Short mmCIF file of C-alpha atoms in Angstrom, two decimals:
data_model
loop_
_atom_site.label_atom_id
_atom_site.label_comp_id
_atom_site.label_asym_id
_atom_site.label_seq_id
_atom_site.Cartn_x
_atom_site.Cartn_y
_atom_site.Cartn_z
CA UNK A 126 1.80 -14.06 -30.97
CA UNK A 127 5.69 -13.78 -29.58
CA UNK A 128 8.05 -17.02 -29.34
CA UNK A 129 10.09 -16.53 -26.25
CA UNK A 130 12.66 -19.01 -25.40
CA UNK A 131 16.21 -19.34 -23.62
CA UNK A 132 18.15 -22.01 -22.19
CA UNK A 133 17.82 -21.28 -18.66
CA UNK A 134 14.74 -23.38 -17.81
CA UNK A 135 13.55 -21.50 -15.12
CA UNK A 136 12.44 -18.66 -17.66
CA UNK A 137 9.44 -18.95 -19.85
CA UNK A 138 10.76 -21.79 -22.48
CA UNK A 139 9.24 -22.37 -25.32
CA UNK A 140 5.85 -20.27 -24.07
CA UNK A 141 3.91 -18.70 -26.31
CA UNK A 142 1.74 -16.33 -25.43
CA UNK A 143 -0.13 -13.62 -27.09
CA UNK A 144 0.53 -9.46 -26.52
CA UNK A 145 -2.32 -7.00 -27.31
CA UNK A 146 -1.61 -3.74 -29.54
CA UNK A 147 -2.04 -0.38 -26.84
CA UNK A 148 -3.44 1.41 -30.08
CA UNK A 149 -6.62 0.78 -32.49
CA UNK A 150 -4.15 0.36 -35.28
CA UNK A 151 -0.07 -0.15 -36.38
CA UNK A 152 1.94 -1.80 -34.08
CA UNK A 153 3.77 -1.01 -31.19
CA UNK A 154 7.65 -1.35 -31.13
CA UNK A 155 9.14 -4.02 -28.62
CA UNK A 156 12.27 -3.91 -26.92
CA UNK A 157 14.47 -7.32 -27.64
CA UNK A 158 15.13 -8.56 -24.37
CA UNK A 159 18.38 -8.31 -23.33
CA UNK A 160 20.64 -11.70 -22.19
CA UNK A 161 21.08 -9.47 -18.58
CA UNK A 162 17.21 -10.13 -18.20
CA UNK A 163 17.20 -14.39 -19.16
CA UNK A 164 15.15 -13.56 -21.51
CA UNK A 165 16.96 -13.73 -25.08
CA UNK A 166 14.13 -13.60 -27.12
CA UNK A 167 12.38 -11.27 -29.45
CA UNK A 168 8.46 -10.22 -29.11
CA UNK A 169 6.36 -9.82 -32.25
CA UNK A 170 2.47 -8.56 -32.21
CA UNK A 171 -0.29 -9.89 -34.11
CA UNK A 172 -3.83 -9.41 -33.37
CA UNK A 173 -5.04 -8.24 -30.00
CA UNK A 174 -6.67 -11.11 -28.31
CA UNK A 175 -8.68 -10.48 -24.80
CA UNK A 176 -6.89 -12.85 -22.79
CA UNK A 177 -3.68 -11.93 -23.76
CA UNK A 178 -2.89 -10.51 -20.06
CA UNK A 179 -4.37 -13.19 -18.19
CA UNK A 180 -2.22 -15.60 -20.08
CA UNK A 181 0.68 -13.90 -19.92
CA UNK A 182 0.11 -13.26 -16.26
CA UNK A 183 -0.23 -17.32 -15.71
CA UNK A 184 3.02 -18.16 -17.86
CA UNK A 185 4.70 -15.76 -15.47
CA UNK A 186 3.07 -16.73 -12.09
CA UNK A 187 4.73 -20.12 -13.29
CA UNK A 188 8.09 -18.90 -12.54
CA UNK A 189 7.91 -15.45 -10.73
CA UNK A 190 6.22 -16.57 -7.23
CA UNK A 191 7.36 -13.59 -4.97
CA UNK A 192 6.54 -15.53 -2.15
CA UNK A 193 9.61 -14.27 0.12
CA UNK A 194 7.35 -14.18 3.50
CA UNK A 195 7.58 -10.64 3.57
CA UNK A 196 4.78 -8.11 4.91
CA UNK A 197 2.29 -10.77 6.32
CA UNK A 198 0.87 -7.78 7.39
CA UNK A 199 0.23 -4.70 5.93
CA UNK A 200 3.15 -2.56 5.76
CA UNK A 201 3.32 0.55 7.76
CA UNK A 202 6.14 3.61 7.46
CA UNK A 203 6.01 6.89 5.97
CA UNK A 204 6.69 7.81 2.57
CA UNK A 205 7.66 11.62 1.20
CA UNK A 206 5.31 12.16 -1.76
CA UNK A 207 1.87 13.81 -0.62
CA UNK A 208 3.49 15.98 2.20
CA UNK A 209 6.65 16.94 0.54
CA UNK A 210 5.98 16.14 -3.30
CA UNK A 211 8.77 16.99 -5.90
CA UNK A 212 10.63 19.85 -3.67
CA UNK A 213 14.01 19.41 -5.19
CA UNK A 214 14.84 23.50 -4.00
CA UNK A 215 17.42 23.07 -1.10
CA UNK A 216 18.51 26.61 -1.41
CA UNK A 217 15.43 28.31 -0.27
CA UNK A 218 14.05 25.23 1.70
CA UNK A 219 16.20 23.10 2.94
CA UNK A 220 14.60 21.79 4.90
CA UNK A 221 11.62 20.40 2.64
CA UNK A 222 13.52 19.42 -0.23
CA UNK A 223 13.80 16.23 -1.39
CA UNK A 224 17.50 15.26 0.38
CA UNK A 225 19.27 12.77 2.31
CA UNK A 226 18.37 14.94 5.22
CA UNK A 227 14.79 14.77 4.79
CA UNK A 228 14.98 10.92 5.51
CA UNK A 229 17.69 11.07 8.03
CA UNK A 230 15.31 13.39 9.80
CA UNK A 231 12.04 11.36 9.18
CA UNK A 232 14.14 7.97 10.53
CA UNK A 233 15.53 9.92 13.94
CA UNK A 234 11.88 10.97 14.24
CA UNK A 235 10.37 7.67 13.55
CA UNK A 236 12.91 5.67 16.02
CA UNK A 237 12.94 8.62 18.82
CA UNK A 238 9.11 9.05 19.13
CA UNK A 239 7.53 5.92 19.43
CA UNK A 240 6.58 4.99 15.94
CA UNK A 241 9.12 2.09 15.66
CA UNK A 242 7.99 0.61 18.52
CA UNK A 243 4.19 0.10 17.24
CA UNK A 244 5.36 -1.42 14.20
CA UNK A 245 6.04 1.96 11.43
CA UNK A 246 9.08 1.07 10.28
CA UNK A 247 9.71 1.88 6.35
CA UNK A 248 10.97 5.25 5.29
CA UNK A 249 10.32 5.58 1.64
CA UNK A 250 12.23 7.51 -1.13
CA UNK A 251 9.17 8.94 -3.68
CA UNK A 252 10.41 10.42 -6.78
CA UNK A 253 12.76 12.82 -7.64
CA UNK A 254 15.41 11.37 -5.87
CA UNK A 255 17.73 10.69 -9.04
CA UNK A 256 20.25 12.06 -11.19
CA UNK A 257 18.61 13.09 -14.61
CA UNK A 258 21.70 10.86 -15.86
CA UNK A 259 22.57 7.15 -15.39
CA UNK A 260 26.20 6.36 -14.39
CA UNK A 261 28.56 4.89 -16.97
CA UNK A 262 27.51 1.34 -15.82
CA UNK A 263 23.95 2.14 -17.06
CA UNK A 264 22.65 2.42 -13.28
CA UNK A 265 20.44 4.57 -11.61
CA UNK A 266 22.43 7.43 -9.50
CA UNK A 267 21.13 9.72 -6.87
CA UNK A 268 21.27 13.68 -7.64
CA UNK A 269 24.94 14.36 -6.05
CA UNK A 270 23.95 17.51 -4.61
CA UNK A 271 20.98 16.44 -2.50
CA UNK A 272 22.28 12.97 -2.01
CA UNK A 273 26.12 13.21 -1.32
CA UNK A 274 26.71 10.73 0.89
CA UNK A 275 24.74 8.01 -1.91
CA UNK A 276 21.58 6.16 -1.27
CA UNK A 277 23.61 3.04 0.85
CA UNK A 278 25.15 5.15 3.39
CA UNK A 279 21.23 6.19 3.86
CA UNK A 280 20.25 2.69 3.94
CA UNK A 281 23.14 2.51 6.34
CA UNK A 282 21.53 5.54 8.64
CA UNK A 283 18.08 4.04 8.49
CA UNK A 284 19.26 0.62 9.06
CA UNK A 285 21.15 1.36 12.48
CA UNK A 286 17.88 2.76 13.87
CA UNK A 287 16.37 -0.66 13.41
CA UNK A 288 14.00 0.75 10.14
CA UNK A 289 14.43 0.04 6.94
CA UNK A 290 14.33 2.12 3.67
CA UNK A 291 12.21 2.15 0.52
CA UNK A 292 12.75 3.71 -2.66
CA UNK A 293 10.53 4.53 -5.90
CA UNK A 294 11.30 3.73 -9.69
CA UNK A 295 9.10 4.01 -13.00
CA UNK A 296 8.20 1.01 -15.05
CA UNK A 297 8.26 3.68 -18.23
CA UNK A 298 10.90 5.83 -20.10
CA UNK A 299 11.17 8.14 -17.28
CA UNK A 300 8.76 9.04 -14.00
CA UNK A 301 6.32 11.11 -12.98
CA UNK A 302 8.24 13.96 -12.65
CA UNK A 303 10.23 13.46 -15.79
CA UNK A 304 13.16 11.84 -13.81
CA UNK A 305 15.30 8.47 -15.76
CA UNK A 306 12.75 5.32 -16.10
CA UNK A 307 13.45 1.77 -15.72
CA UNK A 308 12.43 0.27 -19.30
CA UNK A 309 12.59 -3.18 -20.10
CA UNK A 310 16.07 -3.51 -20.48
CA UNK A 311 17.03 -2.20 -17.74
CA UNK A 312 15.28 -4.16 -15.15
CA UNK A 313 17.48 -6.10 -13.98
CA UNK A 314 20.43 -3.73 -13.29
CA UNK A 315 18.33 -1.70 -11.45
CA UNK A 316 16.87 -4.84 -9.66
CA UNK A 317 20.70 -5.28 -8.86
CA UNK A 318 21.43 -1.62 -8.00
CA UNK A 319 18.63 -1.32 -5.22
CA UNK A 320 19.57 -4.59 -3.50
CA UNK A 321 23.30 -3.35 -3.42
CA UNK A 322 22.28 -0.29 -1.65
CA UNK A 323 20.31 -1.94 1.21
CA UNK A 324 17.16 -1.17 -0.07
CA UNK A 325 14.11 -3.07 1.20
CA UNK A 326 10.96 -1.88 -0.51
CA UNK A 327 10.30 -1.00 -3.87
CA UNK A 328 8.04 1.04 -5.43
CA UNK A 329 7.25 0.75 -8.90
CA UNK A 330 5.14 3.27 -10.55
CA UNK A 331 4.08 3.17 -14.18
CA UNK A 332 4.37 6.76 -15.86
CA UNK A 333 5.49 6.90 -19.48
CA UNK A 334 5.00 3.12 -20.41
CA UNK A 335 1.57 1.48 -21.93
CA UNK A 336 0.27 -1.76 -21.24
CA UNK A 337 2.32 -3.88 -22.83
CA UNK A 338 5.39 -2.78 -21.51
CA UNK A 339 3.55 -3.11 -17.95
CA UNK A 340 2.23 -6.22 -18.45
CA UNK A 341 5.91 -7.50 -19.01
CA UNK A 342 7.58 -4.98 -17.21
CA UNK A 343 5.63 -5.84 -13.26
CA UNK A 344 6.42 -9.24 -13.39
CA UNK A 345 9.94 -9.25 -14.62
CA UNK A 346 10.66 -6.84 -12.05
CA UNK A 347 9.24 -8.79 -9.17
CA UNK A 348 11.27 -11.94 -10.88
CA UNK A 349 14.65 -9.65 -10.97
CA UNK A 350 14.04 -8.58 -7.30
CA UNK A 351 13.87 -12.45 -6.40
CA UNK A 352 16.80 -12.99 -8.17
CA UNK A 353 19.10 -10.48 -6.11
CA UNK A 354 18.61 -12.40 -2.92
CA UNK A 355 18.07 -9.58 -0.73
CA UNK A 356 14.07 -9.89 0.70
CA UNK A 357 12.41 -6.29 -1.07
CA UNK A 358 8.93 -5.80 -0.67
CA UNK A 359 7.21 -4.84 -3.83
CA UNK A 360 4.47 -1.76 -4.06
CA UNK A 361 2.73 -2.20 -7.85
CA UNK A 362 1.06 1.02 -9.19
CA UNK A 363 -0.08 -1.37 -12.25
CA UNK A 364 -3.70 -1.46 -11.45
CA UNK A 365 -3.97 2.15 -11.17
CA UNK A 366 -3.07 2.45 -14.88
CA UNK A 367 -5.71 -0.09 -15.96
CA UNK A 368 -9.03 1.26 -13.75
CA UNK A 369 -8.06 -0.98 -10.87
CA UNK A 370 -10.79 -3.43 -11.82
CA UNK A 371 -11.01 -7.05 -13.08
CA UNK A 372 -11.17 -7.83 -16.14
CA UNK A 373 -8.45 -5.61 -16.74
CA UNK A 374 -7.19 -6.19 -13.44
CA UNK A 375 -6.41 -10.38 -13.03
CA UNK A 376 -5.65 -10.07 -8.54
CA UNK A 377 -5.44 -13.44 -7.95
CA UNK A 378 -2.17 -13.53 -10.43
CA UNK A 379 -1.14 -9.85 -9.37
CA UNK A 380 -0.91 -11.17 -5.77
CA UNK A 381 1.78 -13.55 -6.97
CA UNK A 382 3.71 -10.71 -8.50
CA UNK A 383 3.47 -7.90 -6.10
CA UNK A 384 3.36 -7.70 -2.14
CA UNK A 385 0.95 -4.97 -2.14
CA UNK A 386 -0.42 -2.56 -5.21
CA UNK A 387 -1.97 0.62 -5.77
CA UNK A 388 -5.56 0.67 -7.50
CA UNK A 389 -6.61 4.15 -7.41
CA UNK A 390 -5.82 7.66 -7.88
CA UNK A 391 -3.52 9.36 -5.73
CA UNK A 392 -4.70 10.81 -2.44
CA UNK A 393 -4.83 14.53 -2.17
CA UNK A 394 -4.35 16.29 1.00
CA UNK A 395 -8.38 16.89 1.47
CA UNK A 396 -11.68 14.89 3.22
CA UNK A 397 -13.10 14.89 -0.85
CA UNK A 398 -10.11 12.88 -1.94
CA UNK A 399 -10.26 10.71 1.50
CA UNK A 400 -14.50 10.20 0.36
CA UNK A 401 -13.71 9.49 -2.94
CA UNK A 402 -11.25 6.79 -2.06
CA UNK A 403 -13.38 5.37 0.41
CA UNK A 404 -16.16 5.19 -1.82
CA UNK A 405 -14.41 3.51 -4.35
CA UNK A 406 -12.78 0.91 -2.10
CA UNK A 407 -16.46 0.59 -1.39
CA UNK A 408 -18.43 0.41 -4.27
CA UNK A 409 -16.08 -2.44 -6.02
CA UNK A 410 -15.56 -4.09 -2.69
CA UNK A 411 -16.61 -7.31 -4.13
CA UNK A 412 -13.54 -7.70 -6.00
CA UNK A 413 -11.24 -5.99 -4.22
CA UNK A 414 -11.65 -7.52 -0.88
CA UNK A 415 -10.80 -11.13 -1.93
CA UNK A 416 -7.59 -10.20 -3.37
CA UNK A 417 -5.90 -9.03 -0.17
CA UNK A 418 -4.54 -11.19 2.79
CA UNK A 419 -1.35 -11.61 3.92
CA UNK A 420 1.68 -10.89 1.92
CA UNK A 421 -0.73 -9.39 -0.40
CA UNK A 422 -2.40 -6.14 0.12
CA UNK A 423 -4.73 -3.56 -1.67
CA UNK A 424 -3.50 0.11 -1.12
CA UNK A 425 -5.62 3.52 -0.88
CA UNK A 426 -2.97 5.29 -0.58
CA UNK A 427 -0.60 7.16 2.16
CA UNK A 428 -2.07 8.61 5.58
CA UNK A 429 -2.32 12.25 5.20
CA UNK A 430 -3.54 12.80 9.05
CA UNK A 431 -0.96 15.70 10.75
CA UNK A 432 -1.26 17.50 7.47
CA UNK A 433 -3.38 20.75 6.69
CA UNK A 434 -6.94 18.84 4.81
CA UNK A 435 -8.35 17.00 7.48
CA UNK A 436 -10.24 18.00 10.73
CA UNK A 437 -9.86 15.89 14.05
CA UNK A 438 -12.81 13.89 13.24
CA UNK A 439 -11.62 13.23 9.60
CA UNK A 440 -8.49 12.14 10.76
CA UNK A 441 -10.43 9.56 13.23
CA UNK A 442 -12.14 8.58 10.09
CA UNK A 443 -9.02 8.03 7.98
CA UNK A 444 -7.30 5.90 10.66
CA UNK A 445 -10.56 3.71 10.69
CA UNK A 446 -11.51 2.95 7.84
CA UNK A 447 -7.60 2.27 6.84
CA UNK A 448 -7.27 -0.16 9.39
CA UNK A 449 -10.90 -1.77 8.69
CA UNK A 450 -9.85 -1.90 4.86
CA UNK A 451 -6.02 -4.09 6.34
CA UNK A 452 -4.10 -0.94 4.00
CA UNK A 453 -0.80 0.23 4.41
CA UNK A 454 -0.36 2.59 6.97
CA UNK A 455 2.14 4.61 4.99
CA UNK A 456 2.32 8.17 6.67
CA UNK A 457 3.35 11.13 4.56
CA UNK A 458 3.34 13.79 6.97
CA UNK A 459 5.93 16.20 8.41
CA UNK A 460 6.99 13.96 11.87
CA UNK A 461 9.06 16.79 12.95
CA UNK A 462 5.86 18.89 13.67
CA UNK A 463 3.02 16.86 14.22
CA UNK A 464 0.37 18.25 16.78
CA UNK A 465 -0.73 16.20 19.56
CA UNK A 466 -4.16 15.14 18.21
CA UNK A 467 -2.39 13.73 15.09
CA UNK A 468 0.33 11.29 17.04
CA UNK A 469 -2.41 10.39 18.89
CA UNK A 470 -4.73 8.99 16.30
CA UNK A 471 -1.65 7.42 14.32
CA UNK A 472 -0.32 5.92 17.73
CA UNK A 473 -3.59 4.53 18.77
CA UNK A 474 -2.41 1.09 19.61
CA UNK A 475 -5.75 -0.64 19.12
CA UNK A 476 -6.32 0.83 15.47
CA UNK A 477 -2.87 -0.21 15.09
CA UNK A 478 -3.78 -3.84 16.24
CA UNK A 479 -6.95 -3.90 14.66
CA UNK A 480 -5.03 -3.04 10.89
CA UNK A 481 -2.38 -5.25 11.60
CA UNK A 482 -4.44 -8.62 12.63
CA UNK A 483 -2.74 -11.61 11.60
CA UNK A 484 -5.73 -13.11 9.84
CA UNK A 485 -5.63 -10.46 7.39
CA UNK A 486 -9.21 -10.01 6.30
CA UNK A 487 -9.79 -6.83 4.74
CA UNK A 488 -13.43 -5.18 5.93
CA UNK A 489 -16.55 -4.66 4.12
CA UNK A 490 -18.78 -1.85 4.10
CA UNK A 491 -22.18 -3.36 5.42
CA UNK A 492 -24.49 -0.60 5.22
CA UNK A 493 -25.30 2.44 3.71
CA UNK A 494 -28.33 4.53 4.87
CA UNK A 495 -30.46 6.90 3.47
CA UNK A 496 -29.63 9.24 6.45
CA UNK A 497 -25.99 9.07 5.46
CA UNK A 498 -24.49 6.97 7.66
CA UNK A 499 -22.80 3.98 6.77
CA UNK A 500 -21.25 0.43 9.02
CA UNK A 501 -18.17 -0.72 8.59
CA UNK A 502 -17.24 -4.49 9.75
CA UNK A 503 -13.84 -6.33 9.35
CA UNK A 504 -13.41 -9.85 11.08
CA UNK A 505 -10.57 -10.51 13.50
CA UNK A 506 -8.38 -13.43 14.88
CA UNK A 507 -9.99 -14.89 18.64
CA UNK A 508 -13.85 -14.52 17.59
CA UNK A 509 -13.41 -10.48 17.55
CA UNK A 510 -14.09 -8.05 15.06
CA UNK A 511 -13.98 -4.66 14.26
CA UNK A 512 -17.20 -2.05 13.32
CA UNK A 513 -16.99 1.21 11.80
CA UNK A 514 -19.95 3.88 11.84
CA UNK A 515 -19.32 6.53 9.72
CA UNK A 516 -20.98 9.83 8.94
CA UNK A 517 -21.43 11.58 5.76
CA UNK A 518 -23.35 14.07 7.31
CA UNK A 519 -22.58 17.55 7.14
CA UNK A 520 -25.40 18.83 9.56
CA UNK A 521 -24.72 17.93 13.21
CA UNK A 522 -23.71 14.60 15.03
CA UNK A 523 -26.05 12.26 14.47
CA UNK A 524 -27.62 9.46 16.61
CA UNK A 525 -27.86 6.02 14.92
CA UNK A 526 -30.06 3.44 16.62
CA UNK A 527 -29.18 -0.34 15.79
CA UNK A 528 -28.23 -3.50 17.35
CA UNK A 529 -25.69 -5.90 16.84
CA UNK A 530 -28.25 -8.74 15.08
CA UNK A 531 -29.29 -6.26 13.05
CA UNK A 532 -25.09 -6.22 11.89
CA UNK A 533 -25.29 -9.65 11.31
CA UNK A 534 -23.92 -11.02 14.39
CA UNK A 535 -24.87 -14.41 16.09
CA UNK A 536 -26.71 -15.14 18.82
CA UNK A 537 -24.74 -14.17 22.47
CA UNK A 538 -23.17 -11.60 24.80
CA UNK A 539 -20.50 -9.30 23.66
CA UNK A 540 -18.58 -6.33 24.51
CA UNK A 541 -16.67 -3.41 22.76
CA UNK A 542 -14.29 -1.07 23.40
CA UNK A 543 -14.36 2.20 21.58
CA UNK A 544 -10.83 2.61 20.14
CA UNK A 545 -10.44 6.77 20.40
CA UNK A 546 -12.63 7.00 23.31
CA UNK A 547 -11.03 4.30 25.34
CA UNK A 548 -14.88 3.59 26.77
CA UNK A 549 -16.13 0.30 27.32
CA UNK A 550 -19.68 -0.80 26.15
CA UNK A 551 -20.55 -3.81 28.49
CA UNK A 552 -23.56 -6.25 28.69
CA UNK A 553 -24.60 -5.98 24.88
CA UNK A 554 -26.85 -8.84 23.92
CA UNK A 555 -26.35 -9.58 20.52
CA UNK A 556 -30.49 -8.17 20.27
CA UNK A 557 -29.75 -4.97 22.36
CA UNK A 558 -30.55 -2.15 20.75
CA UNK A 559 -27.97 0.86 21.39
CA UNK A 560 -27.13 3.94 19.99
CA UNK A 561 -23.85 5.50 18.64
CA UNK A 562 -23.54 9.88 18.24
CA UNK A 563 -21.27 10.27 14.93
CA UNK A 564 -20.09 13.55 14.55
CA UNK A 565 -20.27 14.86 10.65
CA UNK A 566 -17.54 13.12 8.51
CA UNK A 567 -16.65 11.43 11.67
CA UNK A 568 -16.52 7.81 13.18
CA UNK A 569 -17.38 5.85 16.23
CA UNK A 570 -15.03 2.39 16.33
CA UNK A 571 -15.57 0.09 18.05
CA UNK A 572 -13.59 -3.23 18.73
CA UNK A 573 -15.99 -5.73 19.56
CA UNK A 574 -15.35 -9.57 21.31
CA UNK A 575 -17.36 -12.33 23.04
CA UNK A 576 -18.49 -11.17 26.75
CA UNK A 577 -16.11 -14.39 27.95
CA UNK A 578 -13.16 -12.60 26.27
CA UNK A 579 -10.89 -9.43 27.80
CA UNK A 580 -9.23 -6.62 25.90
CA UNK A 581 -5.44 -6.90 25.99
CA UNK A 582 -3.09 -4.16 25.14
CA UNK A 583 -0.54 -6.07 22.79
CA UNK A 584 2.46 -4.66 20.47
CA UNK A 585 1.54 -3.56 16.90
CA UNK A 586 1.83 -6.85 15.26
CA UNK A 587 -0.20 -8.93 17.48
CA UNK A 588 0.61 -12.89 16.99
CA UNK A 589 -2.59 -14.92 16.45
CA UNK A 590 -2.62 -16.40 20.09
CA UNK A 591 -3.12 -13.14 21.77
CA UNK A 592 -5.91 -11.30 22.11
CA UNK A 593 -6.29 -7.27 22.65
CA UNK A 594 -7.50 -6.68 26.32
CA UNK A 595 -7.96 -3.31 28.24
#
């Protein structure tokens, strides 16, 4: 059990709380926190106990609400990773590299073609963005050569096109890619350093730490970004690295911590790795789904439509069930080149709308046949709501017969509006049977409203007195 106390008595005086060994046996060396952190205090193990990170969790939830009324809605932007990974080779592909002109390129893209108008509006810095050496001040430092003009006069760029710029650290000795970490101690400078630059979204992955240095690491991070009074959203990767499921996984406390958090693998540019998300989103629904609302959000993972993996139809399919799940709609994609069946889906205004409803439900799967189709439904502001039919199939499209009682809806007279067709289903009586053609790993959407109601055509962040109409 460690004794952590300090005089400022907004930390964690005179708590006690218990930290679990990462290993069957020995013990597992703990950095002394540094005065920089307001935490002067040193952390001994004894036994592990199982509620070690729940407590700890509530001791910090005490003091580290990051409740700075950012992303009420799901965040959407593009981030490099999946499309452009760890290409730090501007000589033969400059291009592609991971480089201030990347992002300058992405952000003239993003607020020339549309995409800042429906409400994308983050351009995030993945990894391999650093310097493999900290400057003399013990601060992170972008990699001179690919980042000349510094990570501020980028935040500058991005800032004057009316987006705003995220960037990507490592709760762990160093990242993924083997680039500097952000340990313990140095938390708070780089808390400090980010805010300097302009920065307005972190993300935090967890490579090369365990789980004790995460379970202090997350939350003193989200305290340090508070403390640099410059509003940074916070992406967790922390319940990735612990299965992404309660008990190891305590949301209701994460969602104090973080404003949105990774609980799965990484998305691969392929309809398998878009399945396999989908299916786990799916299958642990139950305790997922609660967790997420506003200024707190469960992420799948980045958008990989416009890429090489997906067909038309799987793209539809992405785009639906990411907006019936309220995730992030996080592009990583090549926006210079994007065909026209790719904008299209990511521009659809009324997926948009439907993803970014300010009640911030996230969706449920409903059904899931024996003939391999499955129903989607997510409830929206005004009495609407949102299905999903999706196929599995790998045959031919399919014709699935059902009504809207049989979906659990009340009594009355609706209508619905298929969001990639753009046609109208009218007269439906809540017991009218009617019949949807899904083609294989392909959707039908549908937003559905009372018959009294119209469809409005509204901005990407609808406010909660409007109502989408056609």
């Amino acid at each position: 059990m460690g004794l952590c106390s300090n005089s400022d008595s907004s930390d964690f005086t005179g708590k006690l709380y218990h930290i679990p060994h990462s290993k069957e046996k020995g013990e597992i060396d703990i950095s002394v926190f540094s005065r920089s952190l307001s935490l002067s205090c040193a952390c001994l193990l004894l036994e592990m106990h199982p509620l070690s990170v729940t407590l700890f969790l509530v001791l910090v939830s005490l003091t580290v609400a990051l409740d700075n009324g950012l992303l009420r809605t799901p965040p959407m932007g593009w981030m490099a990773w999946e499309r452009f990974r760890c290409d730090i080779d501007c000589h033969d592909d400059p291009e592609n590299c991971i480089s201030e002109d990347l992002f300058r390129d992405m952000a003239d893209r993003m607020a020339e073609d549309g995409w800042k108008e429906l409400g994308y509006e983050y351009i995030i810095i993945d990894d391999c963005w650093m310097s493999m050496l900290r400057d003399e001040q013990g601060r992170l430092q972008p990699e001179p050569s690919r980042f000349p003009g510094g990570i501020a006069k980028l935040a500058r760029y991005i800032h004057d096109r009316g987006l705003k710029l995220g960037i990507y650290a490592d709760m762990g000795t160093r990242t993924c890619m083997g680039f500097p970490g952000t340990m313990l101690e140095k938390i708070e400078i780089d808390a400090q350093t980010f805010a300097s630059w302009g920065v307005d979204y972190l993300k935090f992955d967890g490579c090369y730490s365990n789980p004790v240095e995460q379970m202090l690491g997350y939350p003193l991070m989200s305290k340090a970004l508070n403390a640099t009074g410059r509003p940074i959203a916070f992406s967790c990767s922390w319940p990735a690295y612990l299965g992404g499921l309660p008990p190891n996984v305590n949301y209701s406390l994460l969602g104090d911590i973080c404003h949105l958090w990774r609980n799965y693998y990484d998305i691969q540019d392929s309809w398998d790795s878009v399945q396999g998300i989908i299916e786990w989103f799916s299958n642990n629904q139950d305790d997922l789904q609660p967790a997420a609302g506003p200024g707190r959000w469960n992420d799948p993972d980045m958008l990989i439509i416009g890429n090489f993996g997906l067909s038309v139809d799987q793209a539809h399919s992405q785009m639906a069930l990411w907006a019936i799940m309220a995730a992030p709609l996080i592009m990583s994609n090549d926006l210079r080149n994007l065909d026209n069946s790719a904008r299209a889906i990511l521009q659809n205004k009324v997926a948009i709308a439907i993803n970014q409803d300010p009640i911030g439900v996230q969706g449920r799967r409903l059904l899931q046949e024996k003939n391999h189709i499955e129903v989607y439904w997510r409830p929206l502001s005004q009495s609407a709501s949102c299905l999903v039919f999706l196929s599995r199939r790998t045959d031919m499209p399919y014709l699935y017969h059902t009504s809207l009682a049989k979906l659990n809806y009340e009594a009355g007279n609706y209508q619905a509006y298929d969001v990639f067709t753009g046609s109208k289903v009218t007269g439906l009586n809540a017991k009218t049977e009617f019949t949807v053609s899904i083609n294989p790993s392909g959707v039908v959407m549908w937003y559905v409203y009372p018959e009294q109601r119209t469809l409005h055509s509204q901005h990407n962040k609808p406010e909660p007195e409007h109502h989408m109409v056609l």
